[in-house]
Coordinates of C-alpha atoms and ligand atoms in Angstrom, one line a residue:
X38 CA -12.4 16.9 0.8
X39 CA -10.9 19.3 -2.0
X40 CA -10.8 18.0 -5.2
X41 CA -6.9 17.5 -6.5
X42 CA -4.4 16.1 -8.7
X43 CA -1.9 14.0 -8.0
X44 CA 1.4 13.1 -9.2
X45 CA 3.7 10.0 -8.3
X46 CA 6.9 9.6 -9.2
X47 CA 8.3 5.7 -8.6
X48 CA 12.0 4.8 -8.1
X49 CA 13.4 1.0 -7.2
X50 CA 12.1 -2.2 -7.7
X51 CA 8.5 -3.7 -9.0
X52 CA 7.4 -4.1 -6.0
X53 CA 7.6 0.0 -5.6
X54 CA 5.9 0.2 -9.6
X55 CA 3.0 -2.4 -8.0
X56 CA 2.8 0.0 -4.6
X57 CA 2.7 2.8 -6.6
X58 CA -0.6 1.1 -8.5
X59 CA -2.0 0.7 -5.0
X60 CA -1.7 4.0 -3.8
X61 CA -3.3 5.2 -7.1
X62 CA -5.9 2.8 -6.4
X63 CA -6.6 4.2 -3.1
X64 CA -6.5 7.2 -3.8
X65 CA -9.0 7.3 -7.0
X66 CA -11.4 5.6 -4.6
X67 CA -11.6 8.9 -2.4
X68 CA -12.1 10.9 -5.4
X69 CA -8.3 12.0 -6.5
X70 CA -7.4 12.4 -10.0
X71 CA -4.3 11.1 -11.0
X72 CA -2.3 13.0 -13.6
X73 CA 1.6 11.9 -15.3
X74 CA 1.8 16.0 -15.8
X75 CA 3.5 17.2 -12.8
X76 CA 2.8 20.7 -13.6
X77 CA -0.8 20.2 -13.0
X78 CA -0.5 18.8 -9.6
X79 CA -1.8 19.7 -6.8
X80 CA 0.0 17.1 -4.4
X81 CA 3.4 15.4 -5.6
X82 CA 4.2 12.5 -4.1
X83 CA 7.5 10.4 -4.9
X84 CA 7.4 6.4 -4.0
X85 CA 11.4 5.8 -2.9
X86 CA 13.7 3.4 -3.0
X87 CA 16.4 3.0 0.0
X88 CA 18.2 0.3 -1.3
X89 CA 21.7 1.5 -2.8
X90 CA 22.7 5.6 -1.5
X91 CA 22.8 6.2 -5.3
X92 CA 19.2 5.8 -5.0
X93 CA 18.6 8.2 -2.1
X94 CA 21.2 10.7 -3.7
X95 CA 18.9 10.6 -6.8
X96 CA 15.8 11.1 -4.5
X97 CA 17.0 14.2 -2.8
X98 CA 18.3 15.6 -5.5
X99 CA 14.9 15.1 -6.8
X100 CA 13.1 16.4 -3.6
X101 CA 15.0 19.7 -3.8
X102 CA 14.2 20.3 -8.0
X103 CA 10.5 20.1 -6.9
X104 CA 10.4 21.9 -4.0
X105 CA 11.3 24.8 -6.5
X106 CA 7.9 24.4 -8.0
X107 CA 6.0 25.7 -5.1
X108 CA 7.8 29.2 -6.0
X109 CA 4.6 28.7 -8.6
X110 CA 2.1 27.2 -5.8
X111 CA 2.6 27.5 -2.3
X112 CA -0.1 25.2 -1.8
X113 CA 1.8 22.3 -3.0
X114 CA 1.9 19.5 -1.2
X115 CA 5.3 17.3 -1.0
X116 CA 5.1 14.1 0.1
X117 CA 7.4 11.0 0.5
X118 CA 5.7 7.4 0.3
X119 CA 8.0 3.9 0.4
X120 CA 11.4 2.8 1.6
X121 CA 13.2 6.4 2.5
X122 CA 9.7 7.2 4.6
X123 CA 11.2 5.7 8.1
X124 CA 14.4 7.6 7.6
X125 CA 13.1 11.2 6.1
X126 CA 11.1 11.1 9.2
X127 CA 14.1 12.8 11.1
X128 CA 14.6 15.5 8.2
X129 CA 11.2 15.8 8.4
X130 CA 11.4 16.2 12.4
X131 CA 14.1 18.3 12.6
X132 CA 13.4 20.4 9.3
X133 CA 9.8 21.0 8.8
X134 CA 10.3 22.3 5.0
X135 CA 11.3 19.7 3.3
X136 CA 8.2 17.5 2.7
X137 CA 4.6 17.8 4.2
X138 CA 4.2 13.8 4.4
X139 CA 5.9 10.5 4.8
X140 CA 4.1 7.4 4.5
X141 CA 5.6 3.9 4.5
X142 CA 5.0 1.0 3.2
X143 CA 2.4 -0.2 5.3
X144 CA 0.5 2.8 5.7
X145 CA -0.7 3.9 2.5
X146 CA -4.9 3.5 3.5
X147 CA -3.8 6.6 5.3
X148 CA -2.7 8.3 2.6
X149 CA -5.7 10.5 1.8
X150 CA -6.0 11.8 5.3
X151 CA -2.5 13.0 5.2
X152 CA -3.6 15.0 2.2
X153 CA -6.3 16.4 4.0
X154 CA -4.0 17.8 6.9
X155 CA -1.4 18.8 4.6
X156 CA -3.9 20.9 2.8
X157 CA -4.7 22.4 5.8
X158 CA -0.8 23.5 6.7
X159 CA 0.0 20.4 9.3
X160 CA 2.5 17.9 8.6
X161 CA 2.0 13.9 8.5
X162 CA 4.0 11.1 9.2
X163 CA 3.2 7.5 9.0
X164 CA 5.8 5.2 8.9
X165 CA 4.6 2.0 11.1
X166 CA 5.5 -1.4 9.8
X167 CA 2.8 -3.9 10.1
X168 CA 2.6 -7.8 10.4
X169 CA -0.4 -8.0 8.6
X170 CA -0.8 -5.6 6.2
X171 CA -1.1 -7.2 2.2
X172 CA -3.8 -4.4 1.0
X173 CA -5.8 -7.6 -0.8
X174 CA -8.9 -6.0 -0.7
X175 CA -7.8 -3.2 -2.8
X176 CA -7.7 -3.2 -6.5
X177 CA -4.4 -1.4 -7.8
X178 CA -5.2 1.5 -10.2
X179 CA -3.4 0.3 -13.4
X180 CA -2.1 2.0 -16.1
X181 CA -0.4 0.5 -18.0
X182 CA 0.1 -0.7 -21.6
X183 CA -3.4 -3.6 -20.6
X184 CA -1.0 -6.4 -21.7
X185 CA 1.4 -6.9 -18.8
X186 CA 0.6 -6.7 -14.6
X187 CA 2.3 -6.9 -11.3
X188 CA 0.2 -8.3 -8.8
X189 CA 2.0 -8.4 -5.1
X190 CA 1.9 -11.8 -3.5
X191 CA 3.8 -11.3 -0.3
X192 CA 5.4 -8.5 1.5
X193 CA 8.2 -7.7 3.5
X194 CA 11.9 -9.9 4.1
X195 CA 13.2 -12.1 7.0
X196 CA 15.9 -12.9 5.5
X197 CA 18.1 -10.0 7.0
X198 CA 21.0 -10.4 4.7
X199 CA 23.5 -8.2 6.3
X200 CA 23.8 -6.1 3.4
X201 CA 20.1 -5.5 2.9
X202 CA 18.0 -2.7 3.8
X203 CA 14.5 -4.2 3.0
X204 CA 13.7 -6.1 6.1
X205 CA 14.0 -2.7 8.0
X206 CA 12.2 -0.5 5.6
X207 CA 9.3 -2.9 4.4
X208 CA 9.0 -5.1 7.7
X209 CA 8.2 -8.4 8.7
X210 CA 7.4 -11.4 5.4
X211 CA 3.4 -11.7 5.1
X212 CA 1.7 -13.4 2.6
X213 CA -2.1 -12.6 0.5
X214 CA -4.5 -14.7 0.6
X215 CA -4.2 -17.5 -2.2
X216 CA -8.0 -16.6 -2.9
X217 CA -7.5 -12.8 -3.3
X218 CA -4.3 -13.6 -5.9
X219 CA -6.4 -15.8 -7.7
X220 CA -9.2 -13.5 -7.8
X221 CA -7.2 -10.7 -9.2
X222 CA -5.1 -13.2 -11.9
X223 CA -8.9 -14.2 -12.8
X224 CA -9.6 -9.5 -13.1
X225 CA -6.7 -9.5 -15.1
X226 CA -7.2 -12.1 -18.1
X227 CA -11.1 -10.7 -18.0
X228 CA -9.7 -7.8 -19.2
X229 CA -7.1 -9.3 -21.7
X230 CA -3.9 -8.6 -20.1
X231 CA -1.7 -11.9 -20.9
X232 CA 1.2 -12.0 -18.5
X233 CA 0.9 -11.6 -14.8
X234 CA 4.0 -11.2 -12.5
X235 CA 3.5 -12.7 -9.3
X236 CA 6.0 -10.5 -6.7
X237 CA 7.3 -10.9 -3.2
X238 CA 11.1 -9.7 -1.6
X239 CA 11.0 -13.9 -1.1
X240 CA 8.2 -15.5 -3.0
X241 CA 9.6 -18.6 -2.0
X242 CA 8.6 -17.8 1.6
X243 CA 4.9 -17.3 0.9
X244 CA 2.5 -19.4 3.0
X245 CA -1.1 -18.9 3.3
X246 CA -2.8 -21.3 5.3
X247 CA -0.5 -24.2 4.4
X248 CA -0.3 -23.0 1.0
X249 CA 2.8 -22.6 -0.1
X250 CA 4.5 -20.9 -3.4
X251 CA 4.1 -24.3 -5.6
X252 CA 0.6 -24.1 -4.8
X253 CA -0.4 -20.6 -5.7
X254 CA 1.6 -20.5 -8.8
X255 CA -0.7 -24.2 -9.6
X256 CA -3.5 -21.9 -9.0
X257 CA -2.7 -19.2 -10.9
X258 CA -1.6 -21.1 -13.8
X259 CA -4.8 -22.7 -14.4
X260 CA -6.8 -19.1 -14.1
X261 CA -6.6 -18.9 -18.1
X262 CA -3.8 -20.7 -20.1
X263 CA -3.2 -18.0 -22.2
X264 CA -2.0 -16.1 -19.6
X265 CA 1.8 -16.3 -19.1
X266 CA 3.1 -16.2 -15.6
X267 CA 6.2 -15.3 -14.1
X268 CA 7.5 -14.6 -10.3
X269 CA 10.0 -12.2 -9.0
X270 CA 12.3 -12.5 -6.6
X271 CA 13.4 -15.9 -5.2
X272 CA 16.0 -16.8 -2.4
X273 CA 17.6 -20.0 -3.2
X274 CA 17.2 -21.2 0.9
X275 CA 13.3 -21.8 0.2
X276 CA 13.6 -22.9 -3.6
X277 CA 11.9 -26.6 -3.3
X278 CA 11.6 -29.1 -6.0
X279 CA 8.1 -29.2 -5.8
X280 CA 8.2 -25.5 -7.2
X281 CA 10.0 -26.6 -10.1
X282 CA 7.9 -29.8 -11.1
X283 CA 5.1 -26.8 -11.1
X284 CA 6.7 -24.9 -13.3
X285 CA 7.6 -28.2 -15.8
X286 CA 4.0 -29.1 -15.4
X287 CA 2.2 -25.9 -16.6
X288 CA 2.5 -24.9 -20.1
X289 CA 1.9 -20.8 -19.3
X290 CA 4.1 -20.7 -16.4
X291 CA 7.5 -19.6 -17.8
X292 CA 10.9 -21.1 -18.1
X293 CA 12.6 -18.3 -16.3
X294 CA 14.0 -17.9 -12.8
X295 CA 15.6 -15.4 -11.4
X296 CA 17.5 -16.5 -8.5
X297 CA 20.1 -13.9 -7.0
X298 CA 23.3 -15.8 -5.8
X299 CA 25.3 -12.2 -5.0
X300 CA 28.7 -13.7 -4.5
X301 CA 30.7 -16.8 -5.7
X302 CA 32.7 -16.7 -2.6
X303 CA 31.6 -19.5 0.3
X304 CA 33.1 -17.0 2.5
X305 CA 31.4 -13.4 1.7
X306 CA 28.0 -15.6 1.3
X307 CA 28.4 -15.9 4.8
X308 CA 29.6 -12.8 5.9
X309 CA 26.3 -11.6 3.8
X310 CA 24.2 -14.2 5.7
X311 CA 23.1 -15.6 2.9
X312 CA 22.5 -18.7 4.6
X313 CA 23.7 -21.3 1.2
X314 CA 27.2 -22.2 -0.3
X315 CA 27.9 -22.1 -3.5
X316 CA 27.7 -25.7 -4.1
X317 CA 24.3 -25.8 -2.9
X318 CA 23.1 -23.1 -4.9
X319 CA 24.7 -25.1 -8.3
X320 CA 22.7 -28.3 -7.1
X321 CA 19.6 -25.9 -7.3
X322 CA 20.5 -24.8 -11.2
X323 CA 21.1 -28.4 -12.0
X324 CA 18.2 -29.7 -10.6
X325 CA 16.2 -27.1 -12.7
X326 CA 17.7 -27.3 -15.5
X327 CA 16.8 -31.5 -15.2
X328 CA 13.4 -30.9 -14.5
X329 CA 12.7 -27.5 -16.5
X330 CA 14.6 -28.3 -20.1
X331 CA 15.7 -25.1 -21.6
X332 CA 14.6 -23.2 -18.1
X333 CA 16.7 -19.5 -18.2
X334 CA 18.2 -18.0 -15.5
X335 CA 19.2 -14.2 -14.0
X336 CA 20.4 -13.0 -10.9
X337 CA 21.8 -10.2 -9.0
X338 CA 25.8 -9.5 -7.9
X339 CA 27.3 -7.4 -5.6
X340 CA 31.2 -6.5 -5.9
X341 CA 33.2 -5.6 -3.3
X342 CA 31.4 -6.7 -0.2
X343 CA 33.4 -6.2 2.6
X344 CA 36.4 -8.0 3.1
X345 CA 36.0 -9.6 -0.4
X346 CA 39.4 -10.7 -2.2
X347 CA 40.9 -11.0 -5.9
X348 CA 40.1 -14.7 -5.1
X349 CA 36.6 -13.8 -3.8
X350 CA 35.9 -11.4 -6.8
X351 CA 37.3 -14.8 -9.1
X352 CA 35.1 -17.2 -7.7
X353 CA 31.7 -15.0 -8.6
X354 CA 33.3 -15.2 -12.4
X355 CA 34.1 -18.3 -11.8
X356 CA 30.1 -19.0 -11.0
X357 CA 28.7 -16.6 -13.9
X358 CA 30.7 -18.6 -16.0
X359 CA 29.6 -22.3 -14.9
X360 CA 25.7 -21.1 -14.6
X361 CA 26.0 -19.2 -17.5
X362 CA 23.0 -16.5 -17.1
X363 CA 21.2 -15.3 -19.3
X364 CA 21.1 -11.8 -17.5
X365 CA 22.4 -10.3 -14.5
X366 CA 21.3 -7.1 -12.2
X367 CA 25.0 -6.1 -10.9
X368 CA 25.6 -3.4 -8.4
X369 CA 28.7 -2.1 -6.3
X370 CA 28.3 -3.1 -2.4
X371 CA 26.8 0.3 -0.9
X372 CA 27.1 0.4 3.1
X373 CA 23.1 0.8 4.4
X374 CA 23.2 2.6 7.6
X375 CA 20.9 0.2 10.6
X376 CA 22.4 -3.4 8.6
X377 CA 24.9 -5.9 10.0
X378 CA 27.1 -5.4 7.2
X379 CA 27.1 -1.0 8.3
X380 CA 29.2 -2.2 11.1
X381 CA 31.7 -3.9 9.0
X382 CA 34.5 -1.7 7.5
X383 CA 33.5 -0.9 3.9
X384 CA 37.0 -2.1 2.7
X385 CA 37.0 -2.3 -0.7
X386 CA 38.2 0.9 -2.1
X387 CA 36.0 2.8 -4.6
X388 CA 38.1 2.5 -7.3
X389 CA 38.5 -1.6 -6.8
X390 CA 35.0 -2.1 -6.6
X391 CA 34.5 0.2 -9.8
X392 CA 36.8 -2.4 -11.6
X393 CA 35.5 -5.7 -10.7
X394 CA 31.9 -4.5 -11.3
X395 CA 32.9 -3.8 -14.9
X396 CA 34.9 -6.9 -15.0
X397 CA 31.5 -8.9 -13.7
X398 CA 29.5 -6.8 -16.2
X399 CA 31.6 -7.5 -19.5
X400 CA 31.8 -11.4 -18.4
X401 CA 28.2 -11.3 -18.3
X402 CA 27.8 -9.6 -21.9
X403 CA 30.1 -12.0 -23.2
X404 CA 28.3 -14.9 -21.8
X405 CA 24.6 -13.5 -23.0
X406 CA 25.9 -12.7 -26.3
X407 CA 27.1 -16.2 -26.8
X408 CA 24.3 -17.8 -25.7
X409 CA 22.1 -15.7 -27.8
X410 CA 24.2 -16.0 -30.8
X411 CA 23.3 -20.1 -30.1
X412 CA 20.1 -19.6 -30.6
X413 CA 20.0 -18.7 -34.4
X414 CA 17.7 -20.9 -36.3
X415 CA 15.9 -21.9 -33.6
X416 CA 12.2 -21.9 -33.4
X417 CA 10.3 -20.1 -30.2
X418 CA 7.0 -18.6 -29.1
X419 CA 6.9 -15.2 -28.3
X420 CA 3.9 -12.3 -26.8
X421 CA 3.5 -9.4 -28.8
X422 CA 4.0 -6.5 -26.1
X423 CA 3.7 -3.6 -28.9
X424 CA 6.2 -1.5 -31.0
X425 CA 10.1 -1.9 -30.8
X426 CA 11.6 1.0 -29.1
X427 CA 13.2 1.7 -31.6
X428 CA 11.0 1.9 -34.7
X429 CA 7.3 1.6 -35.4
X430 CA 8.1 -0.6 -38.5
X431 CA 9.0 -3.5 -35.9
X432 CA 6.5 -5.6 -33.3
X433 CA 8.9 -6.0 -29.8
X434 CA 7.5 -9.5 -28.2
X435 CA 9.2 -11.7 -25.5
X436 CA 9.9 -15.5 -25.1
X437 CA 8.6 -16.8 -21.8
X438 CA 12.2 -17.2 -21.3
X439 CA 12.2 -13.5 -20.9
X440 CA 14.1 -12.5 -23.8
X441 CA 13.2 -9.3 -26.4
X442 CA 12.4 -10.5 -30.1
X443 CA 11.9 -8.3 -32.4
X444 CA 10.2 -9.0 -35.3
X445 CA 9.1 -6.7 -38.6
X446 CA 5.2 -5.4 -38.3
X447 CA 3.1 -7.2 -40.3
X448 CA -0.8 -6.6 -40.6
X449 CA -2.3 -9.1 -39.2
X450 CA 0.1 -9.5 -36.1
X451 CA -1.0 -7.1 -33.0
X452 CA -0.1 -6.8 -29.2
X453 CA -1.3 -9.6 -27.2
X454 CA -0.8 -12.1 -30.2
X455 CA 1.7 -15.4 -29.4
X456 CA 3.7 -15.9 -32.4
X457 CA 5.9 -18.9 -33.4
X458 CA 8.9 -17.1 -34.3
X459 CA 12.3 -18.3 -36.1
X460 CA 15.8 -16.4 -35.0
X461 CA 17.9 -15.2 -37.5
X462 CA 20.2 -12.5 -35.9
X463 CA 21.4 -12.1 -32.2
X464 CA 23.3 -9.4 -30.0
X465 CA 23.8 -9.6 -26.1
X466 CA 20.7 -8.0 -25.4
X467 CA 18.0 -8.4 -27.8
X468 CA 17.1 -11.3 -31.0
X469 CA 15.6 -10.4 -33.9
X470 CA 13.0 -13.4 -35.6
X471 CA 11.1 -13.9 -39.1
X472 CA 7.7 -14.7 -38.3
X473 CA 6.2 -18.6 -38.5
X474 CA 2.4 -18.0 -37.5
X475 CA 0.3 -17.2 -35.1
X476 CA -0.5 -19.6 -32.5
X477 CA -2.6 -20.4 -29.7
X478 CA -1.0 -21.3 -26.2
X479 CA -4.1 -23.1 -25.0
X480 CA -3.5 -25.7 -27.6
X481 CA 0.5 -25.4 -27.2
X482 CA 2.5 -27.8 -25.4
X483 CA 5.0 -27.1 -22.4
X484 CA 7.4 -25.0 -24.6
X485 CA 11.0 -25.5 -25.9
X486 CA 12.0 -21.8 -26.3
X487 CA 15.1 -20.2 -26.8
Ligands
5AD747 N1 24.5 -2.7 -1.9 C1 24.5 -3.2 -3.2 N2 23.6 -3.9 -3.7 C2 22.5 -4.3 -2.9 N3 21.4 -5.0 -3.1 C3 20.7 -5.0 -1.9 N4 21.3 -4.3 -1.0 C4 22.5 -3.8 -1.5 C5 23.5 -3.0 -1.1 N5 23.6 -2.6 0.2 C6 21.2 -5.7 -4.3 C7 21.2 -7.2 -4.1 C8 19.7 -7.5 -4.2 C9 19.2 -6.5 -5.2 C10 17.7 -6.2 -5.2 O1 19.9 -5.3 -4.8 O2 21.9 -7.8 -5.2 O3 19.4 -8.9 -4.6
SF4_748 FE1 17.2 -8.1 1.0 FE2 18.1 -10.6 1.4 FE3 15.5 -10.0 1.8 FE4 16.4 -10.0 -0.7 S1 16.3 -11.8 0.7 S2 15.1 -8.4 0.3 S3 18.5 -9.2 -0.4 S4 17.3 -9.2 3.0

């Protein structure tokens, strides 16, 4: 095998970041250095995200800036790993020059043999989705800042929400082994990092051997106590009660739940298969707001579904407003070619859509600032992740509620410390603390944070 360097680029979601880790891993197990300088590659690989067309338009436009860099090297090799893979196939198929690979999901323990043959001038293309696939044996090449880790817990959606792309591109829901998770949680605090992310598309769906989510998280959260642990993304269908007494009853797994409801309307959750009302989704927030005090919430909106109304657009404000979240991921609907909701007339004009996005986003500022602006004087733990972007006179640390204190540096105070913190100033997006002292979470209770 010749001896190369590669680069990968990552666009989308965690899941893509903790795919891209994989692949790294893989790939520095057959001997391939890695490099973050894309001038010194040898093989270029971008990991892509299919979920919006903004995203693919950003990934083309990408695609054709690098192809100018084999001007420089002929001997380049392009290559396209994650959701676009299935459809760049048919570019690839019916115009051999844009890429030299395309590997999905599923197929990245291929990877390095596609190298191989693209060094030698063929093209490869693996896109196969599989039932089974979870890559546990593999340890993910991370690196990272040593503090913070993904580590994938399930894969894939069956959920087929008619606006969604992700059951076509990543496949049938499969779940790791509650063994191998632990196993890797146990890797991860030997080597100090402090706060694990489980991810899935729909952790709340994961199942191994009659182990569900409540009972992985249980296991994980008893790995090492001063390891905080979150999870990312949950569907409120599968969101049980016994999750939540979990979450109450472990002091490092944190108060924070992100739990996309993408409309307020009854009738676009529907249309968008989404499978709950509105009034069951509130009972959910309720319920964990009863059981998890001072639990924090996000969640993701779409505006301008098809068919969707003034009133429609109201009654999502109307639900940002009752939930009051603490943050929100808000996108305009984008039609994805091979969904349900393709075949339905994308109805909303541009320019409506435009407006009530903006009208969703300022309600949601307003509502974070307020409720950040409540939290002055009030007392919290927080993780040191490292410098404030800003300045390296200030420490940047987060609550488990998943909210950015910063705090000025002090000598003794490092990354990876947990630091009883008091608020004293607030904006929408980030609160600035005096420090307390340092603390140990082993010895601290189930938290009230802000
Ligand atoms: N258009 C706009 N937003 C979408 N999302 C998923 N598919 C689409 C689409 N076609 C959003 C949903 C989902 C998040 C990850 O991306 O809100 O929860
Ligand atoms: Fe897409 Fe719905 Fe699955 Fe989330 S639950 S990945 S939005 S199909």
């Amino acid at each position: 095998m010749q001896k190369s360097n590669v680069y990968i680029e990552t666009y989308g979601c965690q899941m893509n970041l903790a795919d891209t880790e994989i692949v790294q891993g893989i790939l520095a197990n057959k001997g391939y250095d890695l490099t973050n300088n894309i001038k010194k590659a040898d093989v270029v690989l971008l990991n892509t995200c299919s979920i919006r067309e903004n995203a693919e338009q950003r990934i083309y436009g990408r695609l054709g800036n690098i192809k100018t860099l084999r001007n420089k090297k002929p001997n380049l090799v392009i290559g396209i790993l994650g959701c676009m893979a299935e459809r760049l196939r048919e570019d690839l198929v019916t115009d051999k020059k844009i890429v030299d690979l395309v590997v999905g999901p599923d197929e990245y323990r291929r990877l390095p043999e596609f190298i191989d043959t693209a060094f030698n001038g063929e093209k490869g293309i693996g896109v196969k989705l599989s039932k089974t696939e979870t890559y546990d044996d593999l340890v993910p090449f991370r690196n990272d800042d040593g503090l913070s880790a993904w580590v994938s817990v399930m894969r894939g959606c069956d959920k087929f929400c008619t606006f969604c792309v992700v059951p076509f591109t990543r496949g049938r829901e499969r779940s790791s082994s509650l063994e191998s998770v632990v196993s890797e949680v146990e890797q991860l605090a030997k080597k100090g990092y402090k706060d694990v992310t489980l991810l899935g598309q729909n952790v709340n769906s994961y199942l191994d051997n009659g182990r569900d989510f409540a009972d992985l998280l249980a296991a994980v959260a008893v790995v090492d106590r001063n390891v905080r642990v979150r999870f990312s993304t949950s569907h409120p269908q599968d969101f049980s009660d016994k999750l939540l007494y979990t979450i109450s009853e472990h002091p490092n797994l944190c108060n924070y739940i992100h739990l996309p409801v993408q409309s307020g309307s009854n009738r676009i959750l529907e249309l968008m298969n989404r499978t709950y009302t509105i009034e069951h989704y509130l009972t959910i927030i309720e319920k964990a707001r009863k059981i998890i005090p001072d639990v924090t919430f996000s969640t993701d909106i779409i505006s301008g579904f098809p068919t969707e109304t003034y009133e429609d657009h109201l009654a999502t404000l109307e639900v940002m407003r009752e939930v009051r979240y603490d943050g929100a991921y808000m996108f305009k609907y984008s039609p994805r070619e091979g969904t349900k909701a393709y075949r339905m007339e994308d109805d909303v004009d541009e320019a409506t859509k435009s407006k009530r996005l903006s009208e969703i986003i300022d309600e949601q500022q307003k509502i974070s600032y307020e409720i950040n602006q409540s939290l002055m004087g009030v007392e919290t733990e927080i993780l040191i992740e490292g410098f404030s972007k800003k300045s390296n006179e200030f420490l940047a640390g987060r609550t488990d509620t998943n909210k950015t204190v910063i705090i000025p540096l002090k000598e003794n105070i490092k990354k990876g410390d947990y630091i009883k913190v008091k608020i004293n100033k607030a904006t929408s997006g980030t609160l600035f603390a005096d420090v307390i002292k340092k603390i140990d979470l082993t010895k601290s209770r189930k938290q009230k944070t802000a």
